[in-house]
Amino acid sequence: MHVFVLKGDFELLDAYVPRLFELGARGLEEKPGEVWAYFPERVELPLPGRWRELPDEDWLEAWKRDLKPVVAGPFVVLAPWHDWTSPERRIVLEPGMAFGTGHHATTRMALEALAGENPAGKRVLDVGTGSGILAIAAALLGAEALGVDTDASVVPVARENARRNGVAPEFRVGSVEAAEPPYDVVVANLYAELHAELAPAYARLLAPGGRAHLTGVLTGRAPRVRRALADAGLRPAGERREGEWALLSFER
Ligand code: SAM
């Protein structure tokens, strides 16, 4: 087992979390003064840390055992072995396969923003679908949803997660070019620089009056996203914050 060890704690290293998952991490664990990122193989990492080898014990099982259900808006995100009796809408995901278990603030804010759209009957695009969680949530709320991801390996995971939840949103490998406008709602959990780059595409994909909810944005980088979206002709339509993370909403 390959572990990349970073100095700090979850709070300090939160900004690296999406990047670690994008680069193939399968799980993160906080240890005293360190965060351990578990990888199936060694990869080139543009982050400060060191590699460590561990015997092939069942770290994934141990990590899964400690995972708690997460409530976000009208949803609770559960692993298949969790029991849950409260009335939230259940999203059951096999954890550890792709980013998007609801344990990250950005995913939770995106779920809340999505639910606030009352998406029944609307066309929803989820850019950077990962585990498929946002497209699945949209479909559970009655939307016609499409999830796209440039990482081909997550698309079968997202499809399997959707099947597990009794819905069938569409998933495609690719990015904004793989989607056909118009969309009533675009939701995307990426990062600030990418949102800025994709701003004209968001504007092109949205129907008049449609809204984009963009997260994965560190609060310090929010101005850059706001500027790019304004340049693309979209109006600000609210913001959410959790810790150092922001979700920015825009309307066409
Ligand atoms: N949507 C899930 C959530 O909210 O938890 C997963 C978000 S995860 C932080 C970002 C995902 O975006 C990754 O699965 C990554 O492969 C994908 N991604 C990165 N760049 C992308 C791009 N240009 N277009 C589409 N997807 C991209």
JSON list of C-alpha atoms in Angstrom, two decimals, residues 85-181:
[
{"chain": "A", "resi": 85, "resn": "THR", "atom": "CA", "xyz": [-34.31, 5.85, 9.92]},
{"chain": "A", "resi": 86, "resn": "SER", "atom": "CA", "xyz": [-34.89, 9.64, 9.72]},
{"chain": "A", "resi": 87, "resn": "PRO", "atom": "CA", "xyz": [-36.90, 11.03, 6.80]},
{"chain": "A", "resi": 88, "resn": "GLU", "atom": "CA", "xyz": [-34.06, 12.47, 4.67]},
{"chain": "A", "resi": 89, "resn": "ARG", "atom": "CA", "xyz": [-33.79, 11.23, 1.10]},
{"chain": "A", "resi": 90, "resn": "ARG", "atom": "CA", "xyz": [-31.18, 8.50, 1.05]},
{"chain": "A", "resi": 91, "resn": "ILE", "atom": "CA", "xyz": [-28.28, 8.53, -1.37]},
{"chain": "A", "resi": 92, "resn": "VAL", "atom": "CA", "xyz": [-26.35, 5.29, -0.99]},
{"chain": "A", "resi": 93, "resn": "LEU", "atom": "CA", "xyz": [-22.81, 5.31, -2.36]},
{"chain": "A", "resi": 94, "resn": "GLU", "atom": "CA", "xyz": [-20.00, 2.81, -2.22]},
{"chain": "A", "resi": 95, "resn": "PRO", "atom": "CA", "xyz": [-17.26, 4.99, -0.70]},
{"chain": "A", "resi": 96, "resn": "GLY", "atom": "CA", "xyz": [-13.65, 5.02, -1.77]},
{"chain": "A", "resi": 97, "resn": "MET", "atom": "CA", "xyz": [-14.25, 4.67, -5.51]},
{"chain": "A", "resi": 98, "resn": "ALA", "atom": "CA", "xyz": [-14.41, 8.34, -6.60]},
{"chain": "A", "resi": 99, "resn": "PHE", "atom": "CA", "xyz": [-14.59, 11.83, -5.07]},
{"chain": "A", "resi": 100, "resn": "GLY", "atom": "CA", "xyz": [-18.06, 12.71, -3.80]},
{"chain": "A", "resi": 101, "resn": "THR", "atom": "CA", "xyz": [-19.23, 10.98, -0.62]},
{"chain": "A", "resi": 102, "resn": "GLY", "atom": "CA", "xyz": [-20.72, 14.11, 0.94]},
{"chain": "A", "resi": 103, "resn": "HIS", "atom": "CA", "xyz": [-17.89, 14.28, 3.47]},
{"chain": "A", "resi": 104, "resn": "HIS", "atom": "CA", "xyz": [-16.42, 17.36, 1.81]},
{"chain": "A", "resi": 105, "resn": "ALA", "atom": "CA", "xyz": [-17.98, 20.79, 2.46]},
{"chain": "A", "resi": 106, "resn": "THR", "atom": "CA", "xyz": [-18.13, 21.55, -1.26]},
{"chain": "A", "resi": 107, "resn": "THR", "atom": "CA", "xyz": [-20.25, 18.49, -2.05]},
{"chain": "A", "resi": 108, "resn": "ARG", "atom": "CA", "xyz": [-22.60, 19.31, 0.82]},
{"chain": "A", "resi": 109, "resn": "MET", "atom": "CA", "xyz": [-23.05, 22.91, -0.34]},
{"chain": "A", "resi": 110, "resn": "ALA", "atom": "CA", "xyz": [-23.66, 21.72, -3.90]},
{"chain": "A", "resi": 111, "resn": "LEU", "atom": "CA", "xyz": [-26.34, 19.28, -2.67]},
{"chain": "A", "resi": 112, "resn": "GLU", "atom": "CA", "xyz": [-28.03, 22.09, -0.74]},
{"chain": "A", "resi": 113, "resn": "ALA", "atom": "CA", "xyz": [-27.92, 24.50, -3.68]},
{"chain": "A", "resi": 114, "resn": "LEU", "atom": "CA", "xyz": [-29.24, 21.84, -6.02]},
{"chain": "A", "resi": 115, "resn": "ALA", "atom": "CA", "xyz": [-32.14, 21.01, -3.70]},
{"chain": "A", "resi": 116, "resn": "GLY", "atom": "CA", "xyz": [-32.93, 24.75, -3.45]},
{"chain": "A", "resi": 117, "resn": "GLU", "atom": "CA", "xyz": [-33.57, 24.74, -7.20]},
{"chain": "A", "resi": 118, "resn": "ASN", "atom": "CA", "xyz": [-36.56, 22.37, -6.88]},
{"chain": "A", "resi": 119, "resn": "PRO", "atom": "CA", "xyz": [-35.17, 20.61, -9.92]},
{"chain": "A", "resi": 120, "resn": "ALA", "atom": "CA", "xyz": [-38.18, 18.35, -10.70]},
{"chain": "A", "resi": 121, "resn": "GLY", "atom": "CA", "xyz": [-38.70, 18.39, -14.46]},
{"chain": "A", "resi": 122, "resn": "LYS", "atom": "CA", "xyz": [-35.63, 20.60, -15.07]},
{"chain": "A", "resi": 123, "resn": "ARG", "atom": "CA", "xyz": [-32.52, 19.86, -17.10]},
{"chain": "A", "resi": 124, "resn": "VAL", "atom": "CA", "xyz": [-29.49, 19.67, -14.79]},
{"chain": "A", "resi": 125, "resn": "LEU", "atom": "CA", "xyz": [-25.83, 19.42, -15.81]},
{"chain": "A", "resi": 126, "resn": "ASP", "atom": "CA", "xyz": [-23.23, 18.22, -13.28]},
{"chain": "A", "resi": 127, "resn": "VAL", "atom": "CA", "xyz": [-19.70, 19.09, -14.47]},
{"chain": "A", "resi": 128, "resn": "GLY", "atom": "CA", "xyz": [-17.06, 16.93, -12.75]},
{"chain": "A", "resi": 129, "resn": "THR", "atom": "CA", "xyz": [-19.48, 14.29, -11.54]},
{"chain": "A", "resi": 130, "resn": "GLY", "atom": "CA", "xyz": [-16.97, 12.02, -9.71]},
{"chain": "A", "resi": 131, "resn": "SER", "atom": "CA", "xyz": [-19.07, 9.49, -7.78]},
{"chain": "A", "resi": 132, "resn": "GLY", "atom": "CA", "xyz": [-22.13, 10.88, -9.60]},
{"chain": "A", "resi": 133, "resn": "ILE", "atom": "CA", "xyz": [-23.54, 12.18, -6.31]},
{"chain": "A", "resi": 134, "resn": "LEU", "atom": "CA", "xyz": [-24.90, 15.49, -7.66]},
{"chain": "A", "resi": 135, "resn": "ALA", "atom": "CA", "xyz": [-26.43, 14.03, -10.83]},
{"chain": "A", "resi": 136, "resn": "ILE", "atom": "CA", "xyz": [-27.93, 11.23, -8.71]},
{"chain": "A", "resi": 137, "resn": "ALA", "atom": "CA", "xyz": [-29.36, 13.77, -6.24]},
{"chain": "A", "resi": 138, "resn": "ALA", "atom": "CA", "xyz": [-30.84, 15.77, -9.14]},
{"chain": "A", "resi": 139, "resn": "ALA", "atom": "CA", "xyz": [-32.40, 12.63, -10.61]},
{"chain": "A", "resi": 140, "resn": "LEU", "atom": "CA", "xyz": [-33.82, 11.66, -7.20]},
{"chain": "A", "resi": 141, "resn": "LEU", "atom": "CA", "xyz": [-35.48, 15.09, -7.11]},
{"chain": "A", "resi": 142, "resn": "GLY", "atom": "CA", "xyz": [-37.04, 14.43, -10.52]},
{"chain": "A", "resi": 143, "resn": "ALA", "atom": "CA", "xyz": [-34.61, 16.25, -12.83]},
{"chain": "A", "resi": 144, "resn": "GLU", "atom": "CA", "xyz": [-33.35, 15.11, -16.20]},
{"chain": "A", "resi": 145, "resn": "ALA", "atom": "CA", "xyz": [-29.67, 15.02, -15.25]},
{"chain": "A", "resi": 146, "resn": "LEU", "atom": "CA", "xyz": [-26.40, 14.60, -17.12]},
{"chain": "A", "resi": 147, "resn": "GLY", "atom": "CA", "xyz": [-23.07, 14.12, -15.32]},
{"chain": "A", "resi": 148, "resn": "VAL", "atom": "CA", "xyz": [-19.79, 14.59, -17.20]},
{"chain": "A", "resi": 149, "resn": "ASP", "atom": "CA", "xyz": [-16.25, 13.87, -16.05]},
{"chain": "A", "resi": 150, "resn": "THR", "atom": "CA", "xyz": [-12.92, 13.99, -17.86]},
{"chain": "A", "resi": 151, "resn": "ASP", "atom": "CA", "xyz": [-11.77, 10.98, -15.83]},
{"chain": "A", "resi": 152, "resn": "ALA", "atom": "CA", "xyz": [-13.12, 7.96, -17.72]},
{"chain": "A", "resi": 153, "resn": "SER", "atom": "CA", "xyz": [-12.56, 5.69, -14.71]},
{"chain": "A", "resi": 154, "resn": "VAL", "atom": "CA", "xyz": [-15.26, 7.38, -12.59]},
{"chain": "A", "resi": 155, "resn": "VAL", "atom": "CA", "xyz": [-18.07, 7.07, -15.14]},
{"chain": "A", "resi": 156, "resn": "PRO", "atom": "CA", "xyz": [-18.78, 3.35, -14.50]},
{"chain": "A", "resi": 157, "resn": "VAL", "atom": "CA", "xyz": [-18.62, 4.08, -10.75]},
{"chain": "A", "resi": 158, "resn": "ALA", "atom": "CA", "xyz": [-21.18, 6.88, -11.15]},
{"chain": "A", "resi": 159, "resn": "ARG", "atom": "CA", "xyz": [-23.47, 4.61, -13.22]},
{"chain": "A", "resi": 160, "resn": "GLU", "atom": "CA", "xyz": [-23.27, 1.86, -10.61]},
{"chain": "A", "resi": 161, "resn": "ASN", "atom": "CA", "xyz": [-24.02, 4.37, -7.84]},
{"chain": "A", "resi": 162, "resn": "ALA", "atom": "CA", "xyz": [-27.05, 5.63, -9.79]},
{"chain": "A", "resi": 163, "resn": "ARG", "atom": "CA", "xyz": [-28.31, 2.07, -10.28]},
{"chain": "A", "resi": 164, "resn": "ARG", "atom": "CA", "xyz": [-27.94, 1.47, -6.56]},
{"chain": "A", "resi": 165, "resn": "ASN", "atom": "CA", "xyz": [-30.21, 4.48, -5.94]},
{"chain": "A", "resi": 166, "resn": "GLY", "atom": "CA", "xyz": [-32.84, 3.43, -8.47]},
{"chain": "A", "resi": 167, "resn": "VAL", "atom": "CA", "xyz": [-32.25, 6.35, -10.86]},
{"chain": "A", "resi": 168, "resn": "ALA", "atom": "CA", "xyz": [-30.61, 6.58, -14.28]},
{"chain": "A", "resi": 169, "resn": "PRO", "atom": "CA", "xyz": [-29.13, 10.00, -14.95]},
{"chain": "A", "resi": 170, "resn": "GLU", "atom": "CA", "xyz": [-26.92, 10.02, -18.02]},
{"chain": "A", "resi": 171, "resn": "PHE", "atom": "CA", "xyz": [-23.13, 10.01, -17.57]},
{"chain": "A", "resi": 172, "resn": "ARG", "atom": "CA", "xyz": [-20.59, 10.87, -20.25]},
{"chain": "A", "resi": 173, "resn": "VAL", "atom": "CA", "xyz": [-16.81, 11.02, -20.36]},
{"chain": "A", "resi": 174, "resn": "GLY", "atom": "CA", "xyz": [-15.77, 14.59, -21.15]},
{"chain": "A", "resi": 175, "resn": "SER", "atom": "CA", "xyz": [-16.47, 18.07, -19.98]},
{"chain": "A", "resi": 176, "resn": "VAL", "atom": "CA", "xyz": [-18.71, 20.98, -21.02]},
{"chain": "A", "resi": 177, "resn": "GLU", "atom": "CA", "xyz": [-18.31, 20.09, -24.72]},
{"chain": "A", "resi": 178, "resn": "ALA", "atom": "CA", "xyz": [-20.09, 16.78, -24.05]},
{"chain": "A", "resi": 179, "resn": "ALA", "atom": "CA", "xyz": [-23.29, 18.56, -22.99]},
{"chain": "A", "resi": 180, "resn": "GLU", "atom": "CA", "xyz": [-26.06, 19.93, -25.21]},
{"chain": "A", "resi": 181, "resn": "PRO", "atom": "CA", "xyz": [-27.71, 23.15, -24.05]}
]
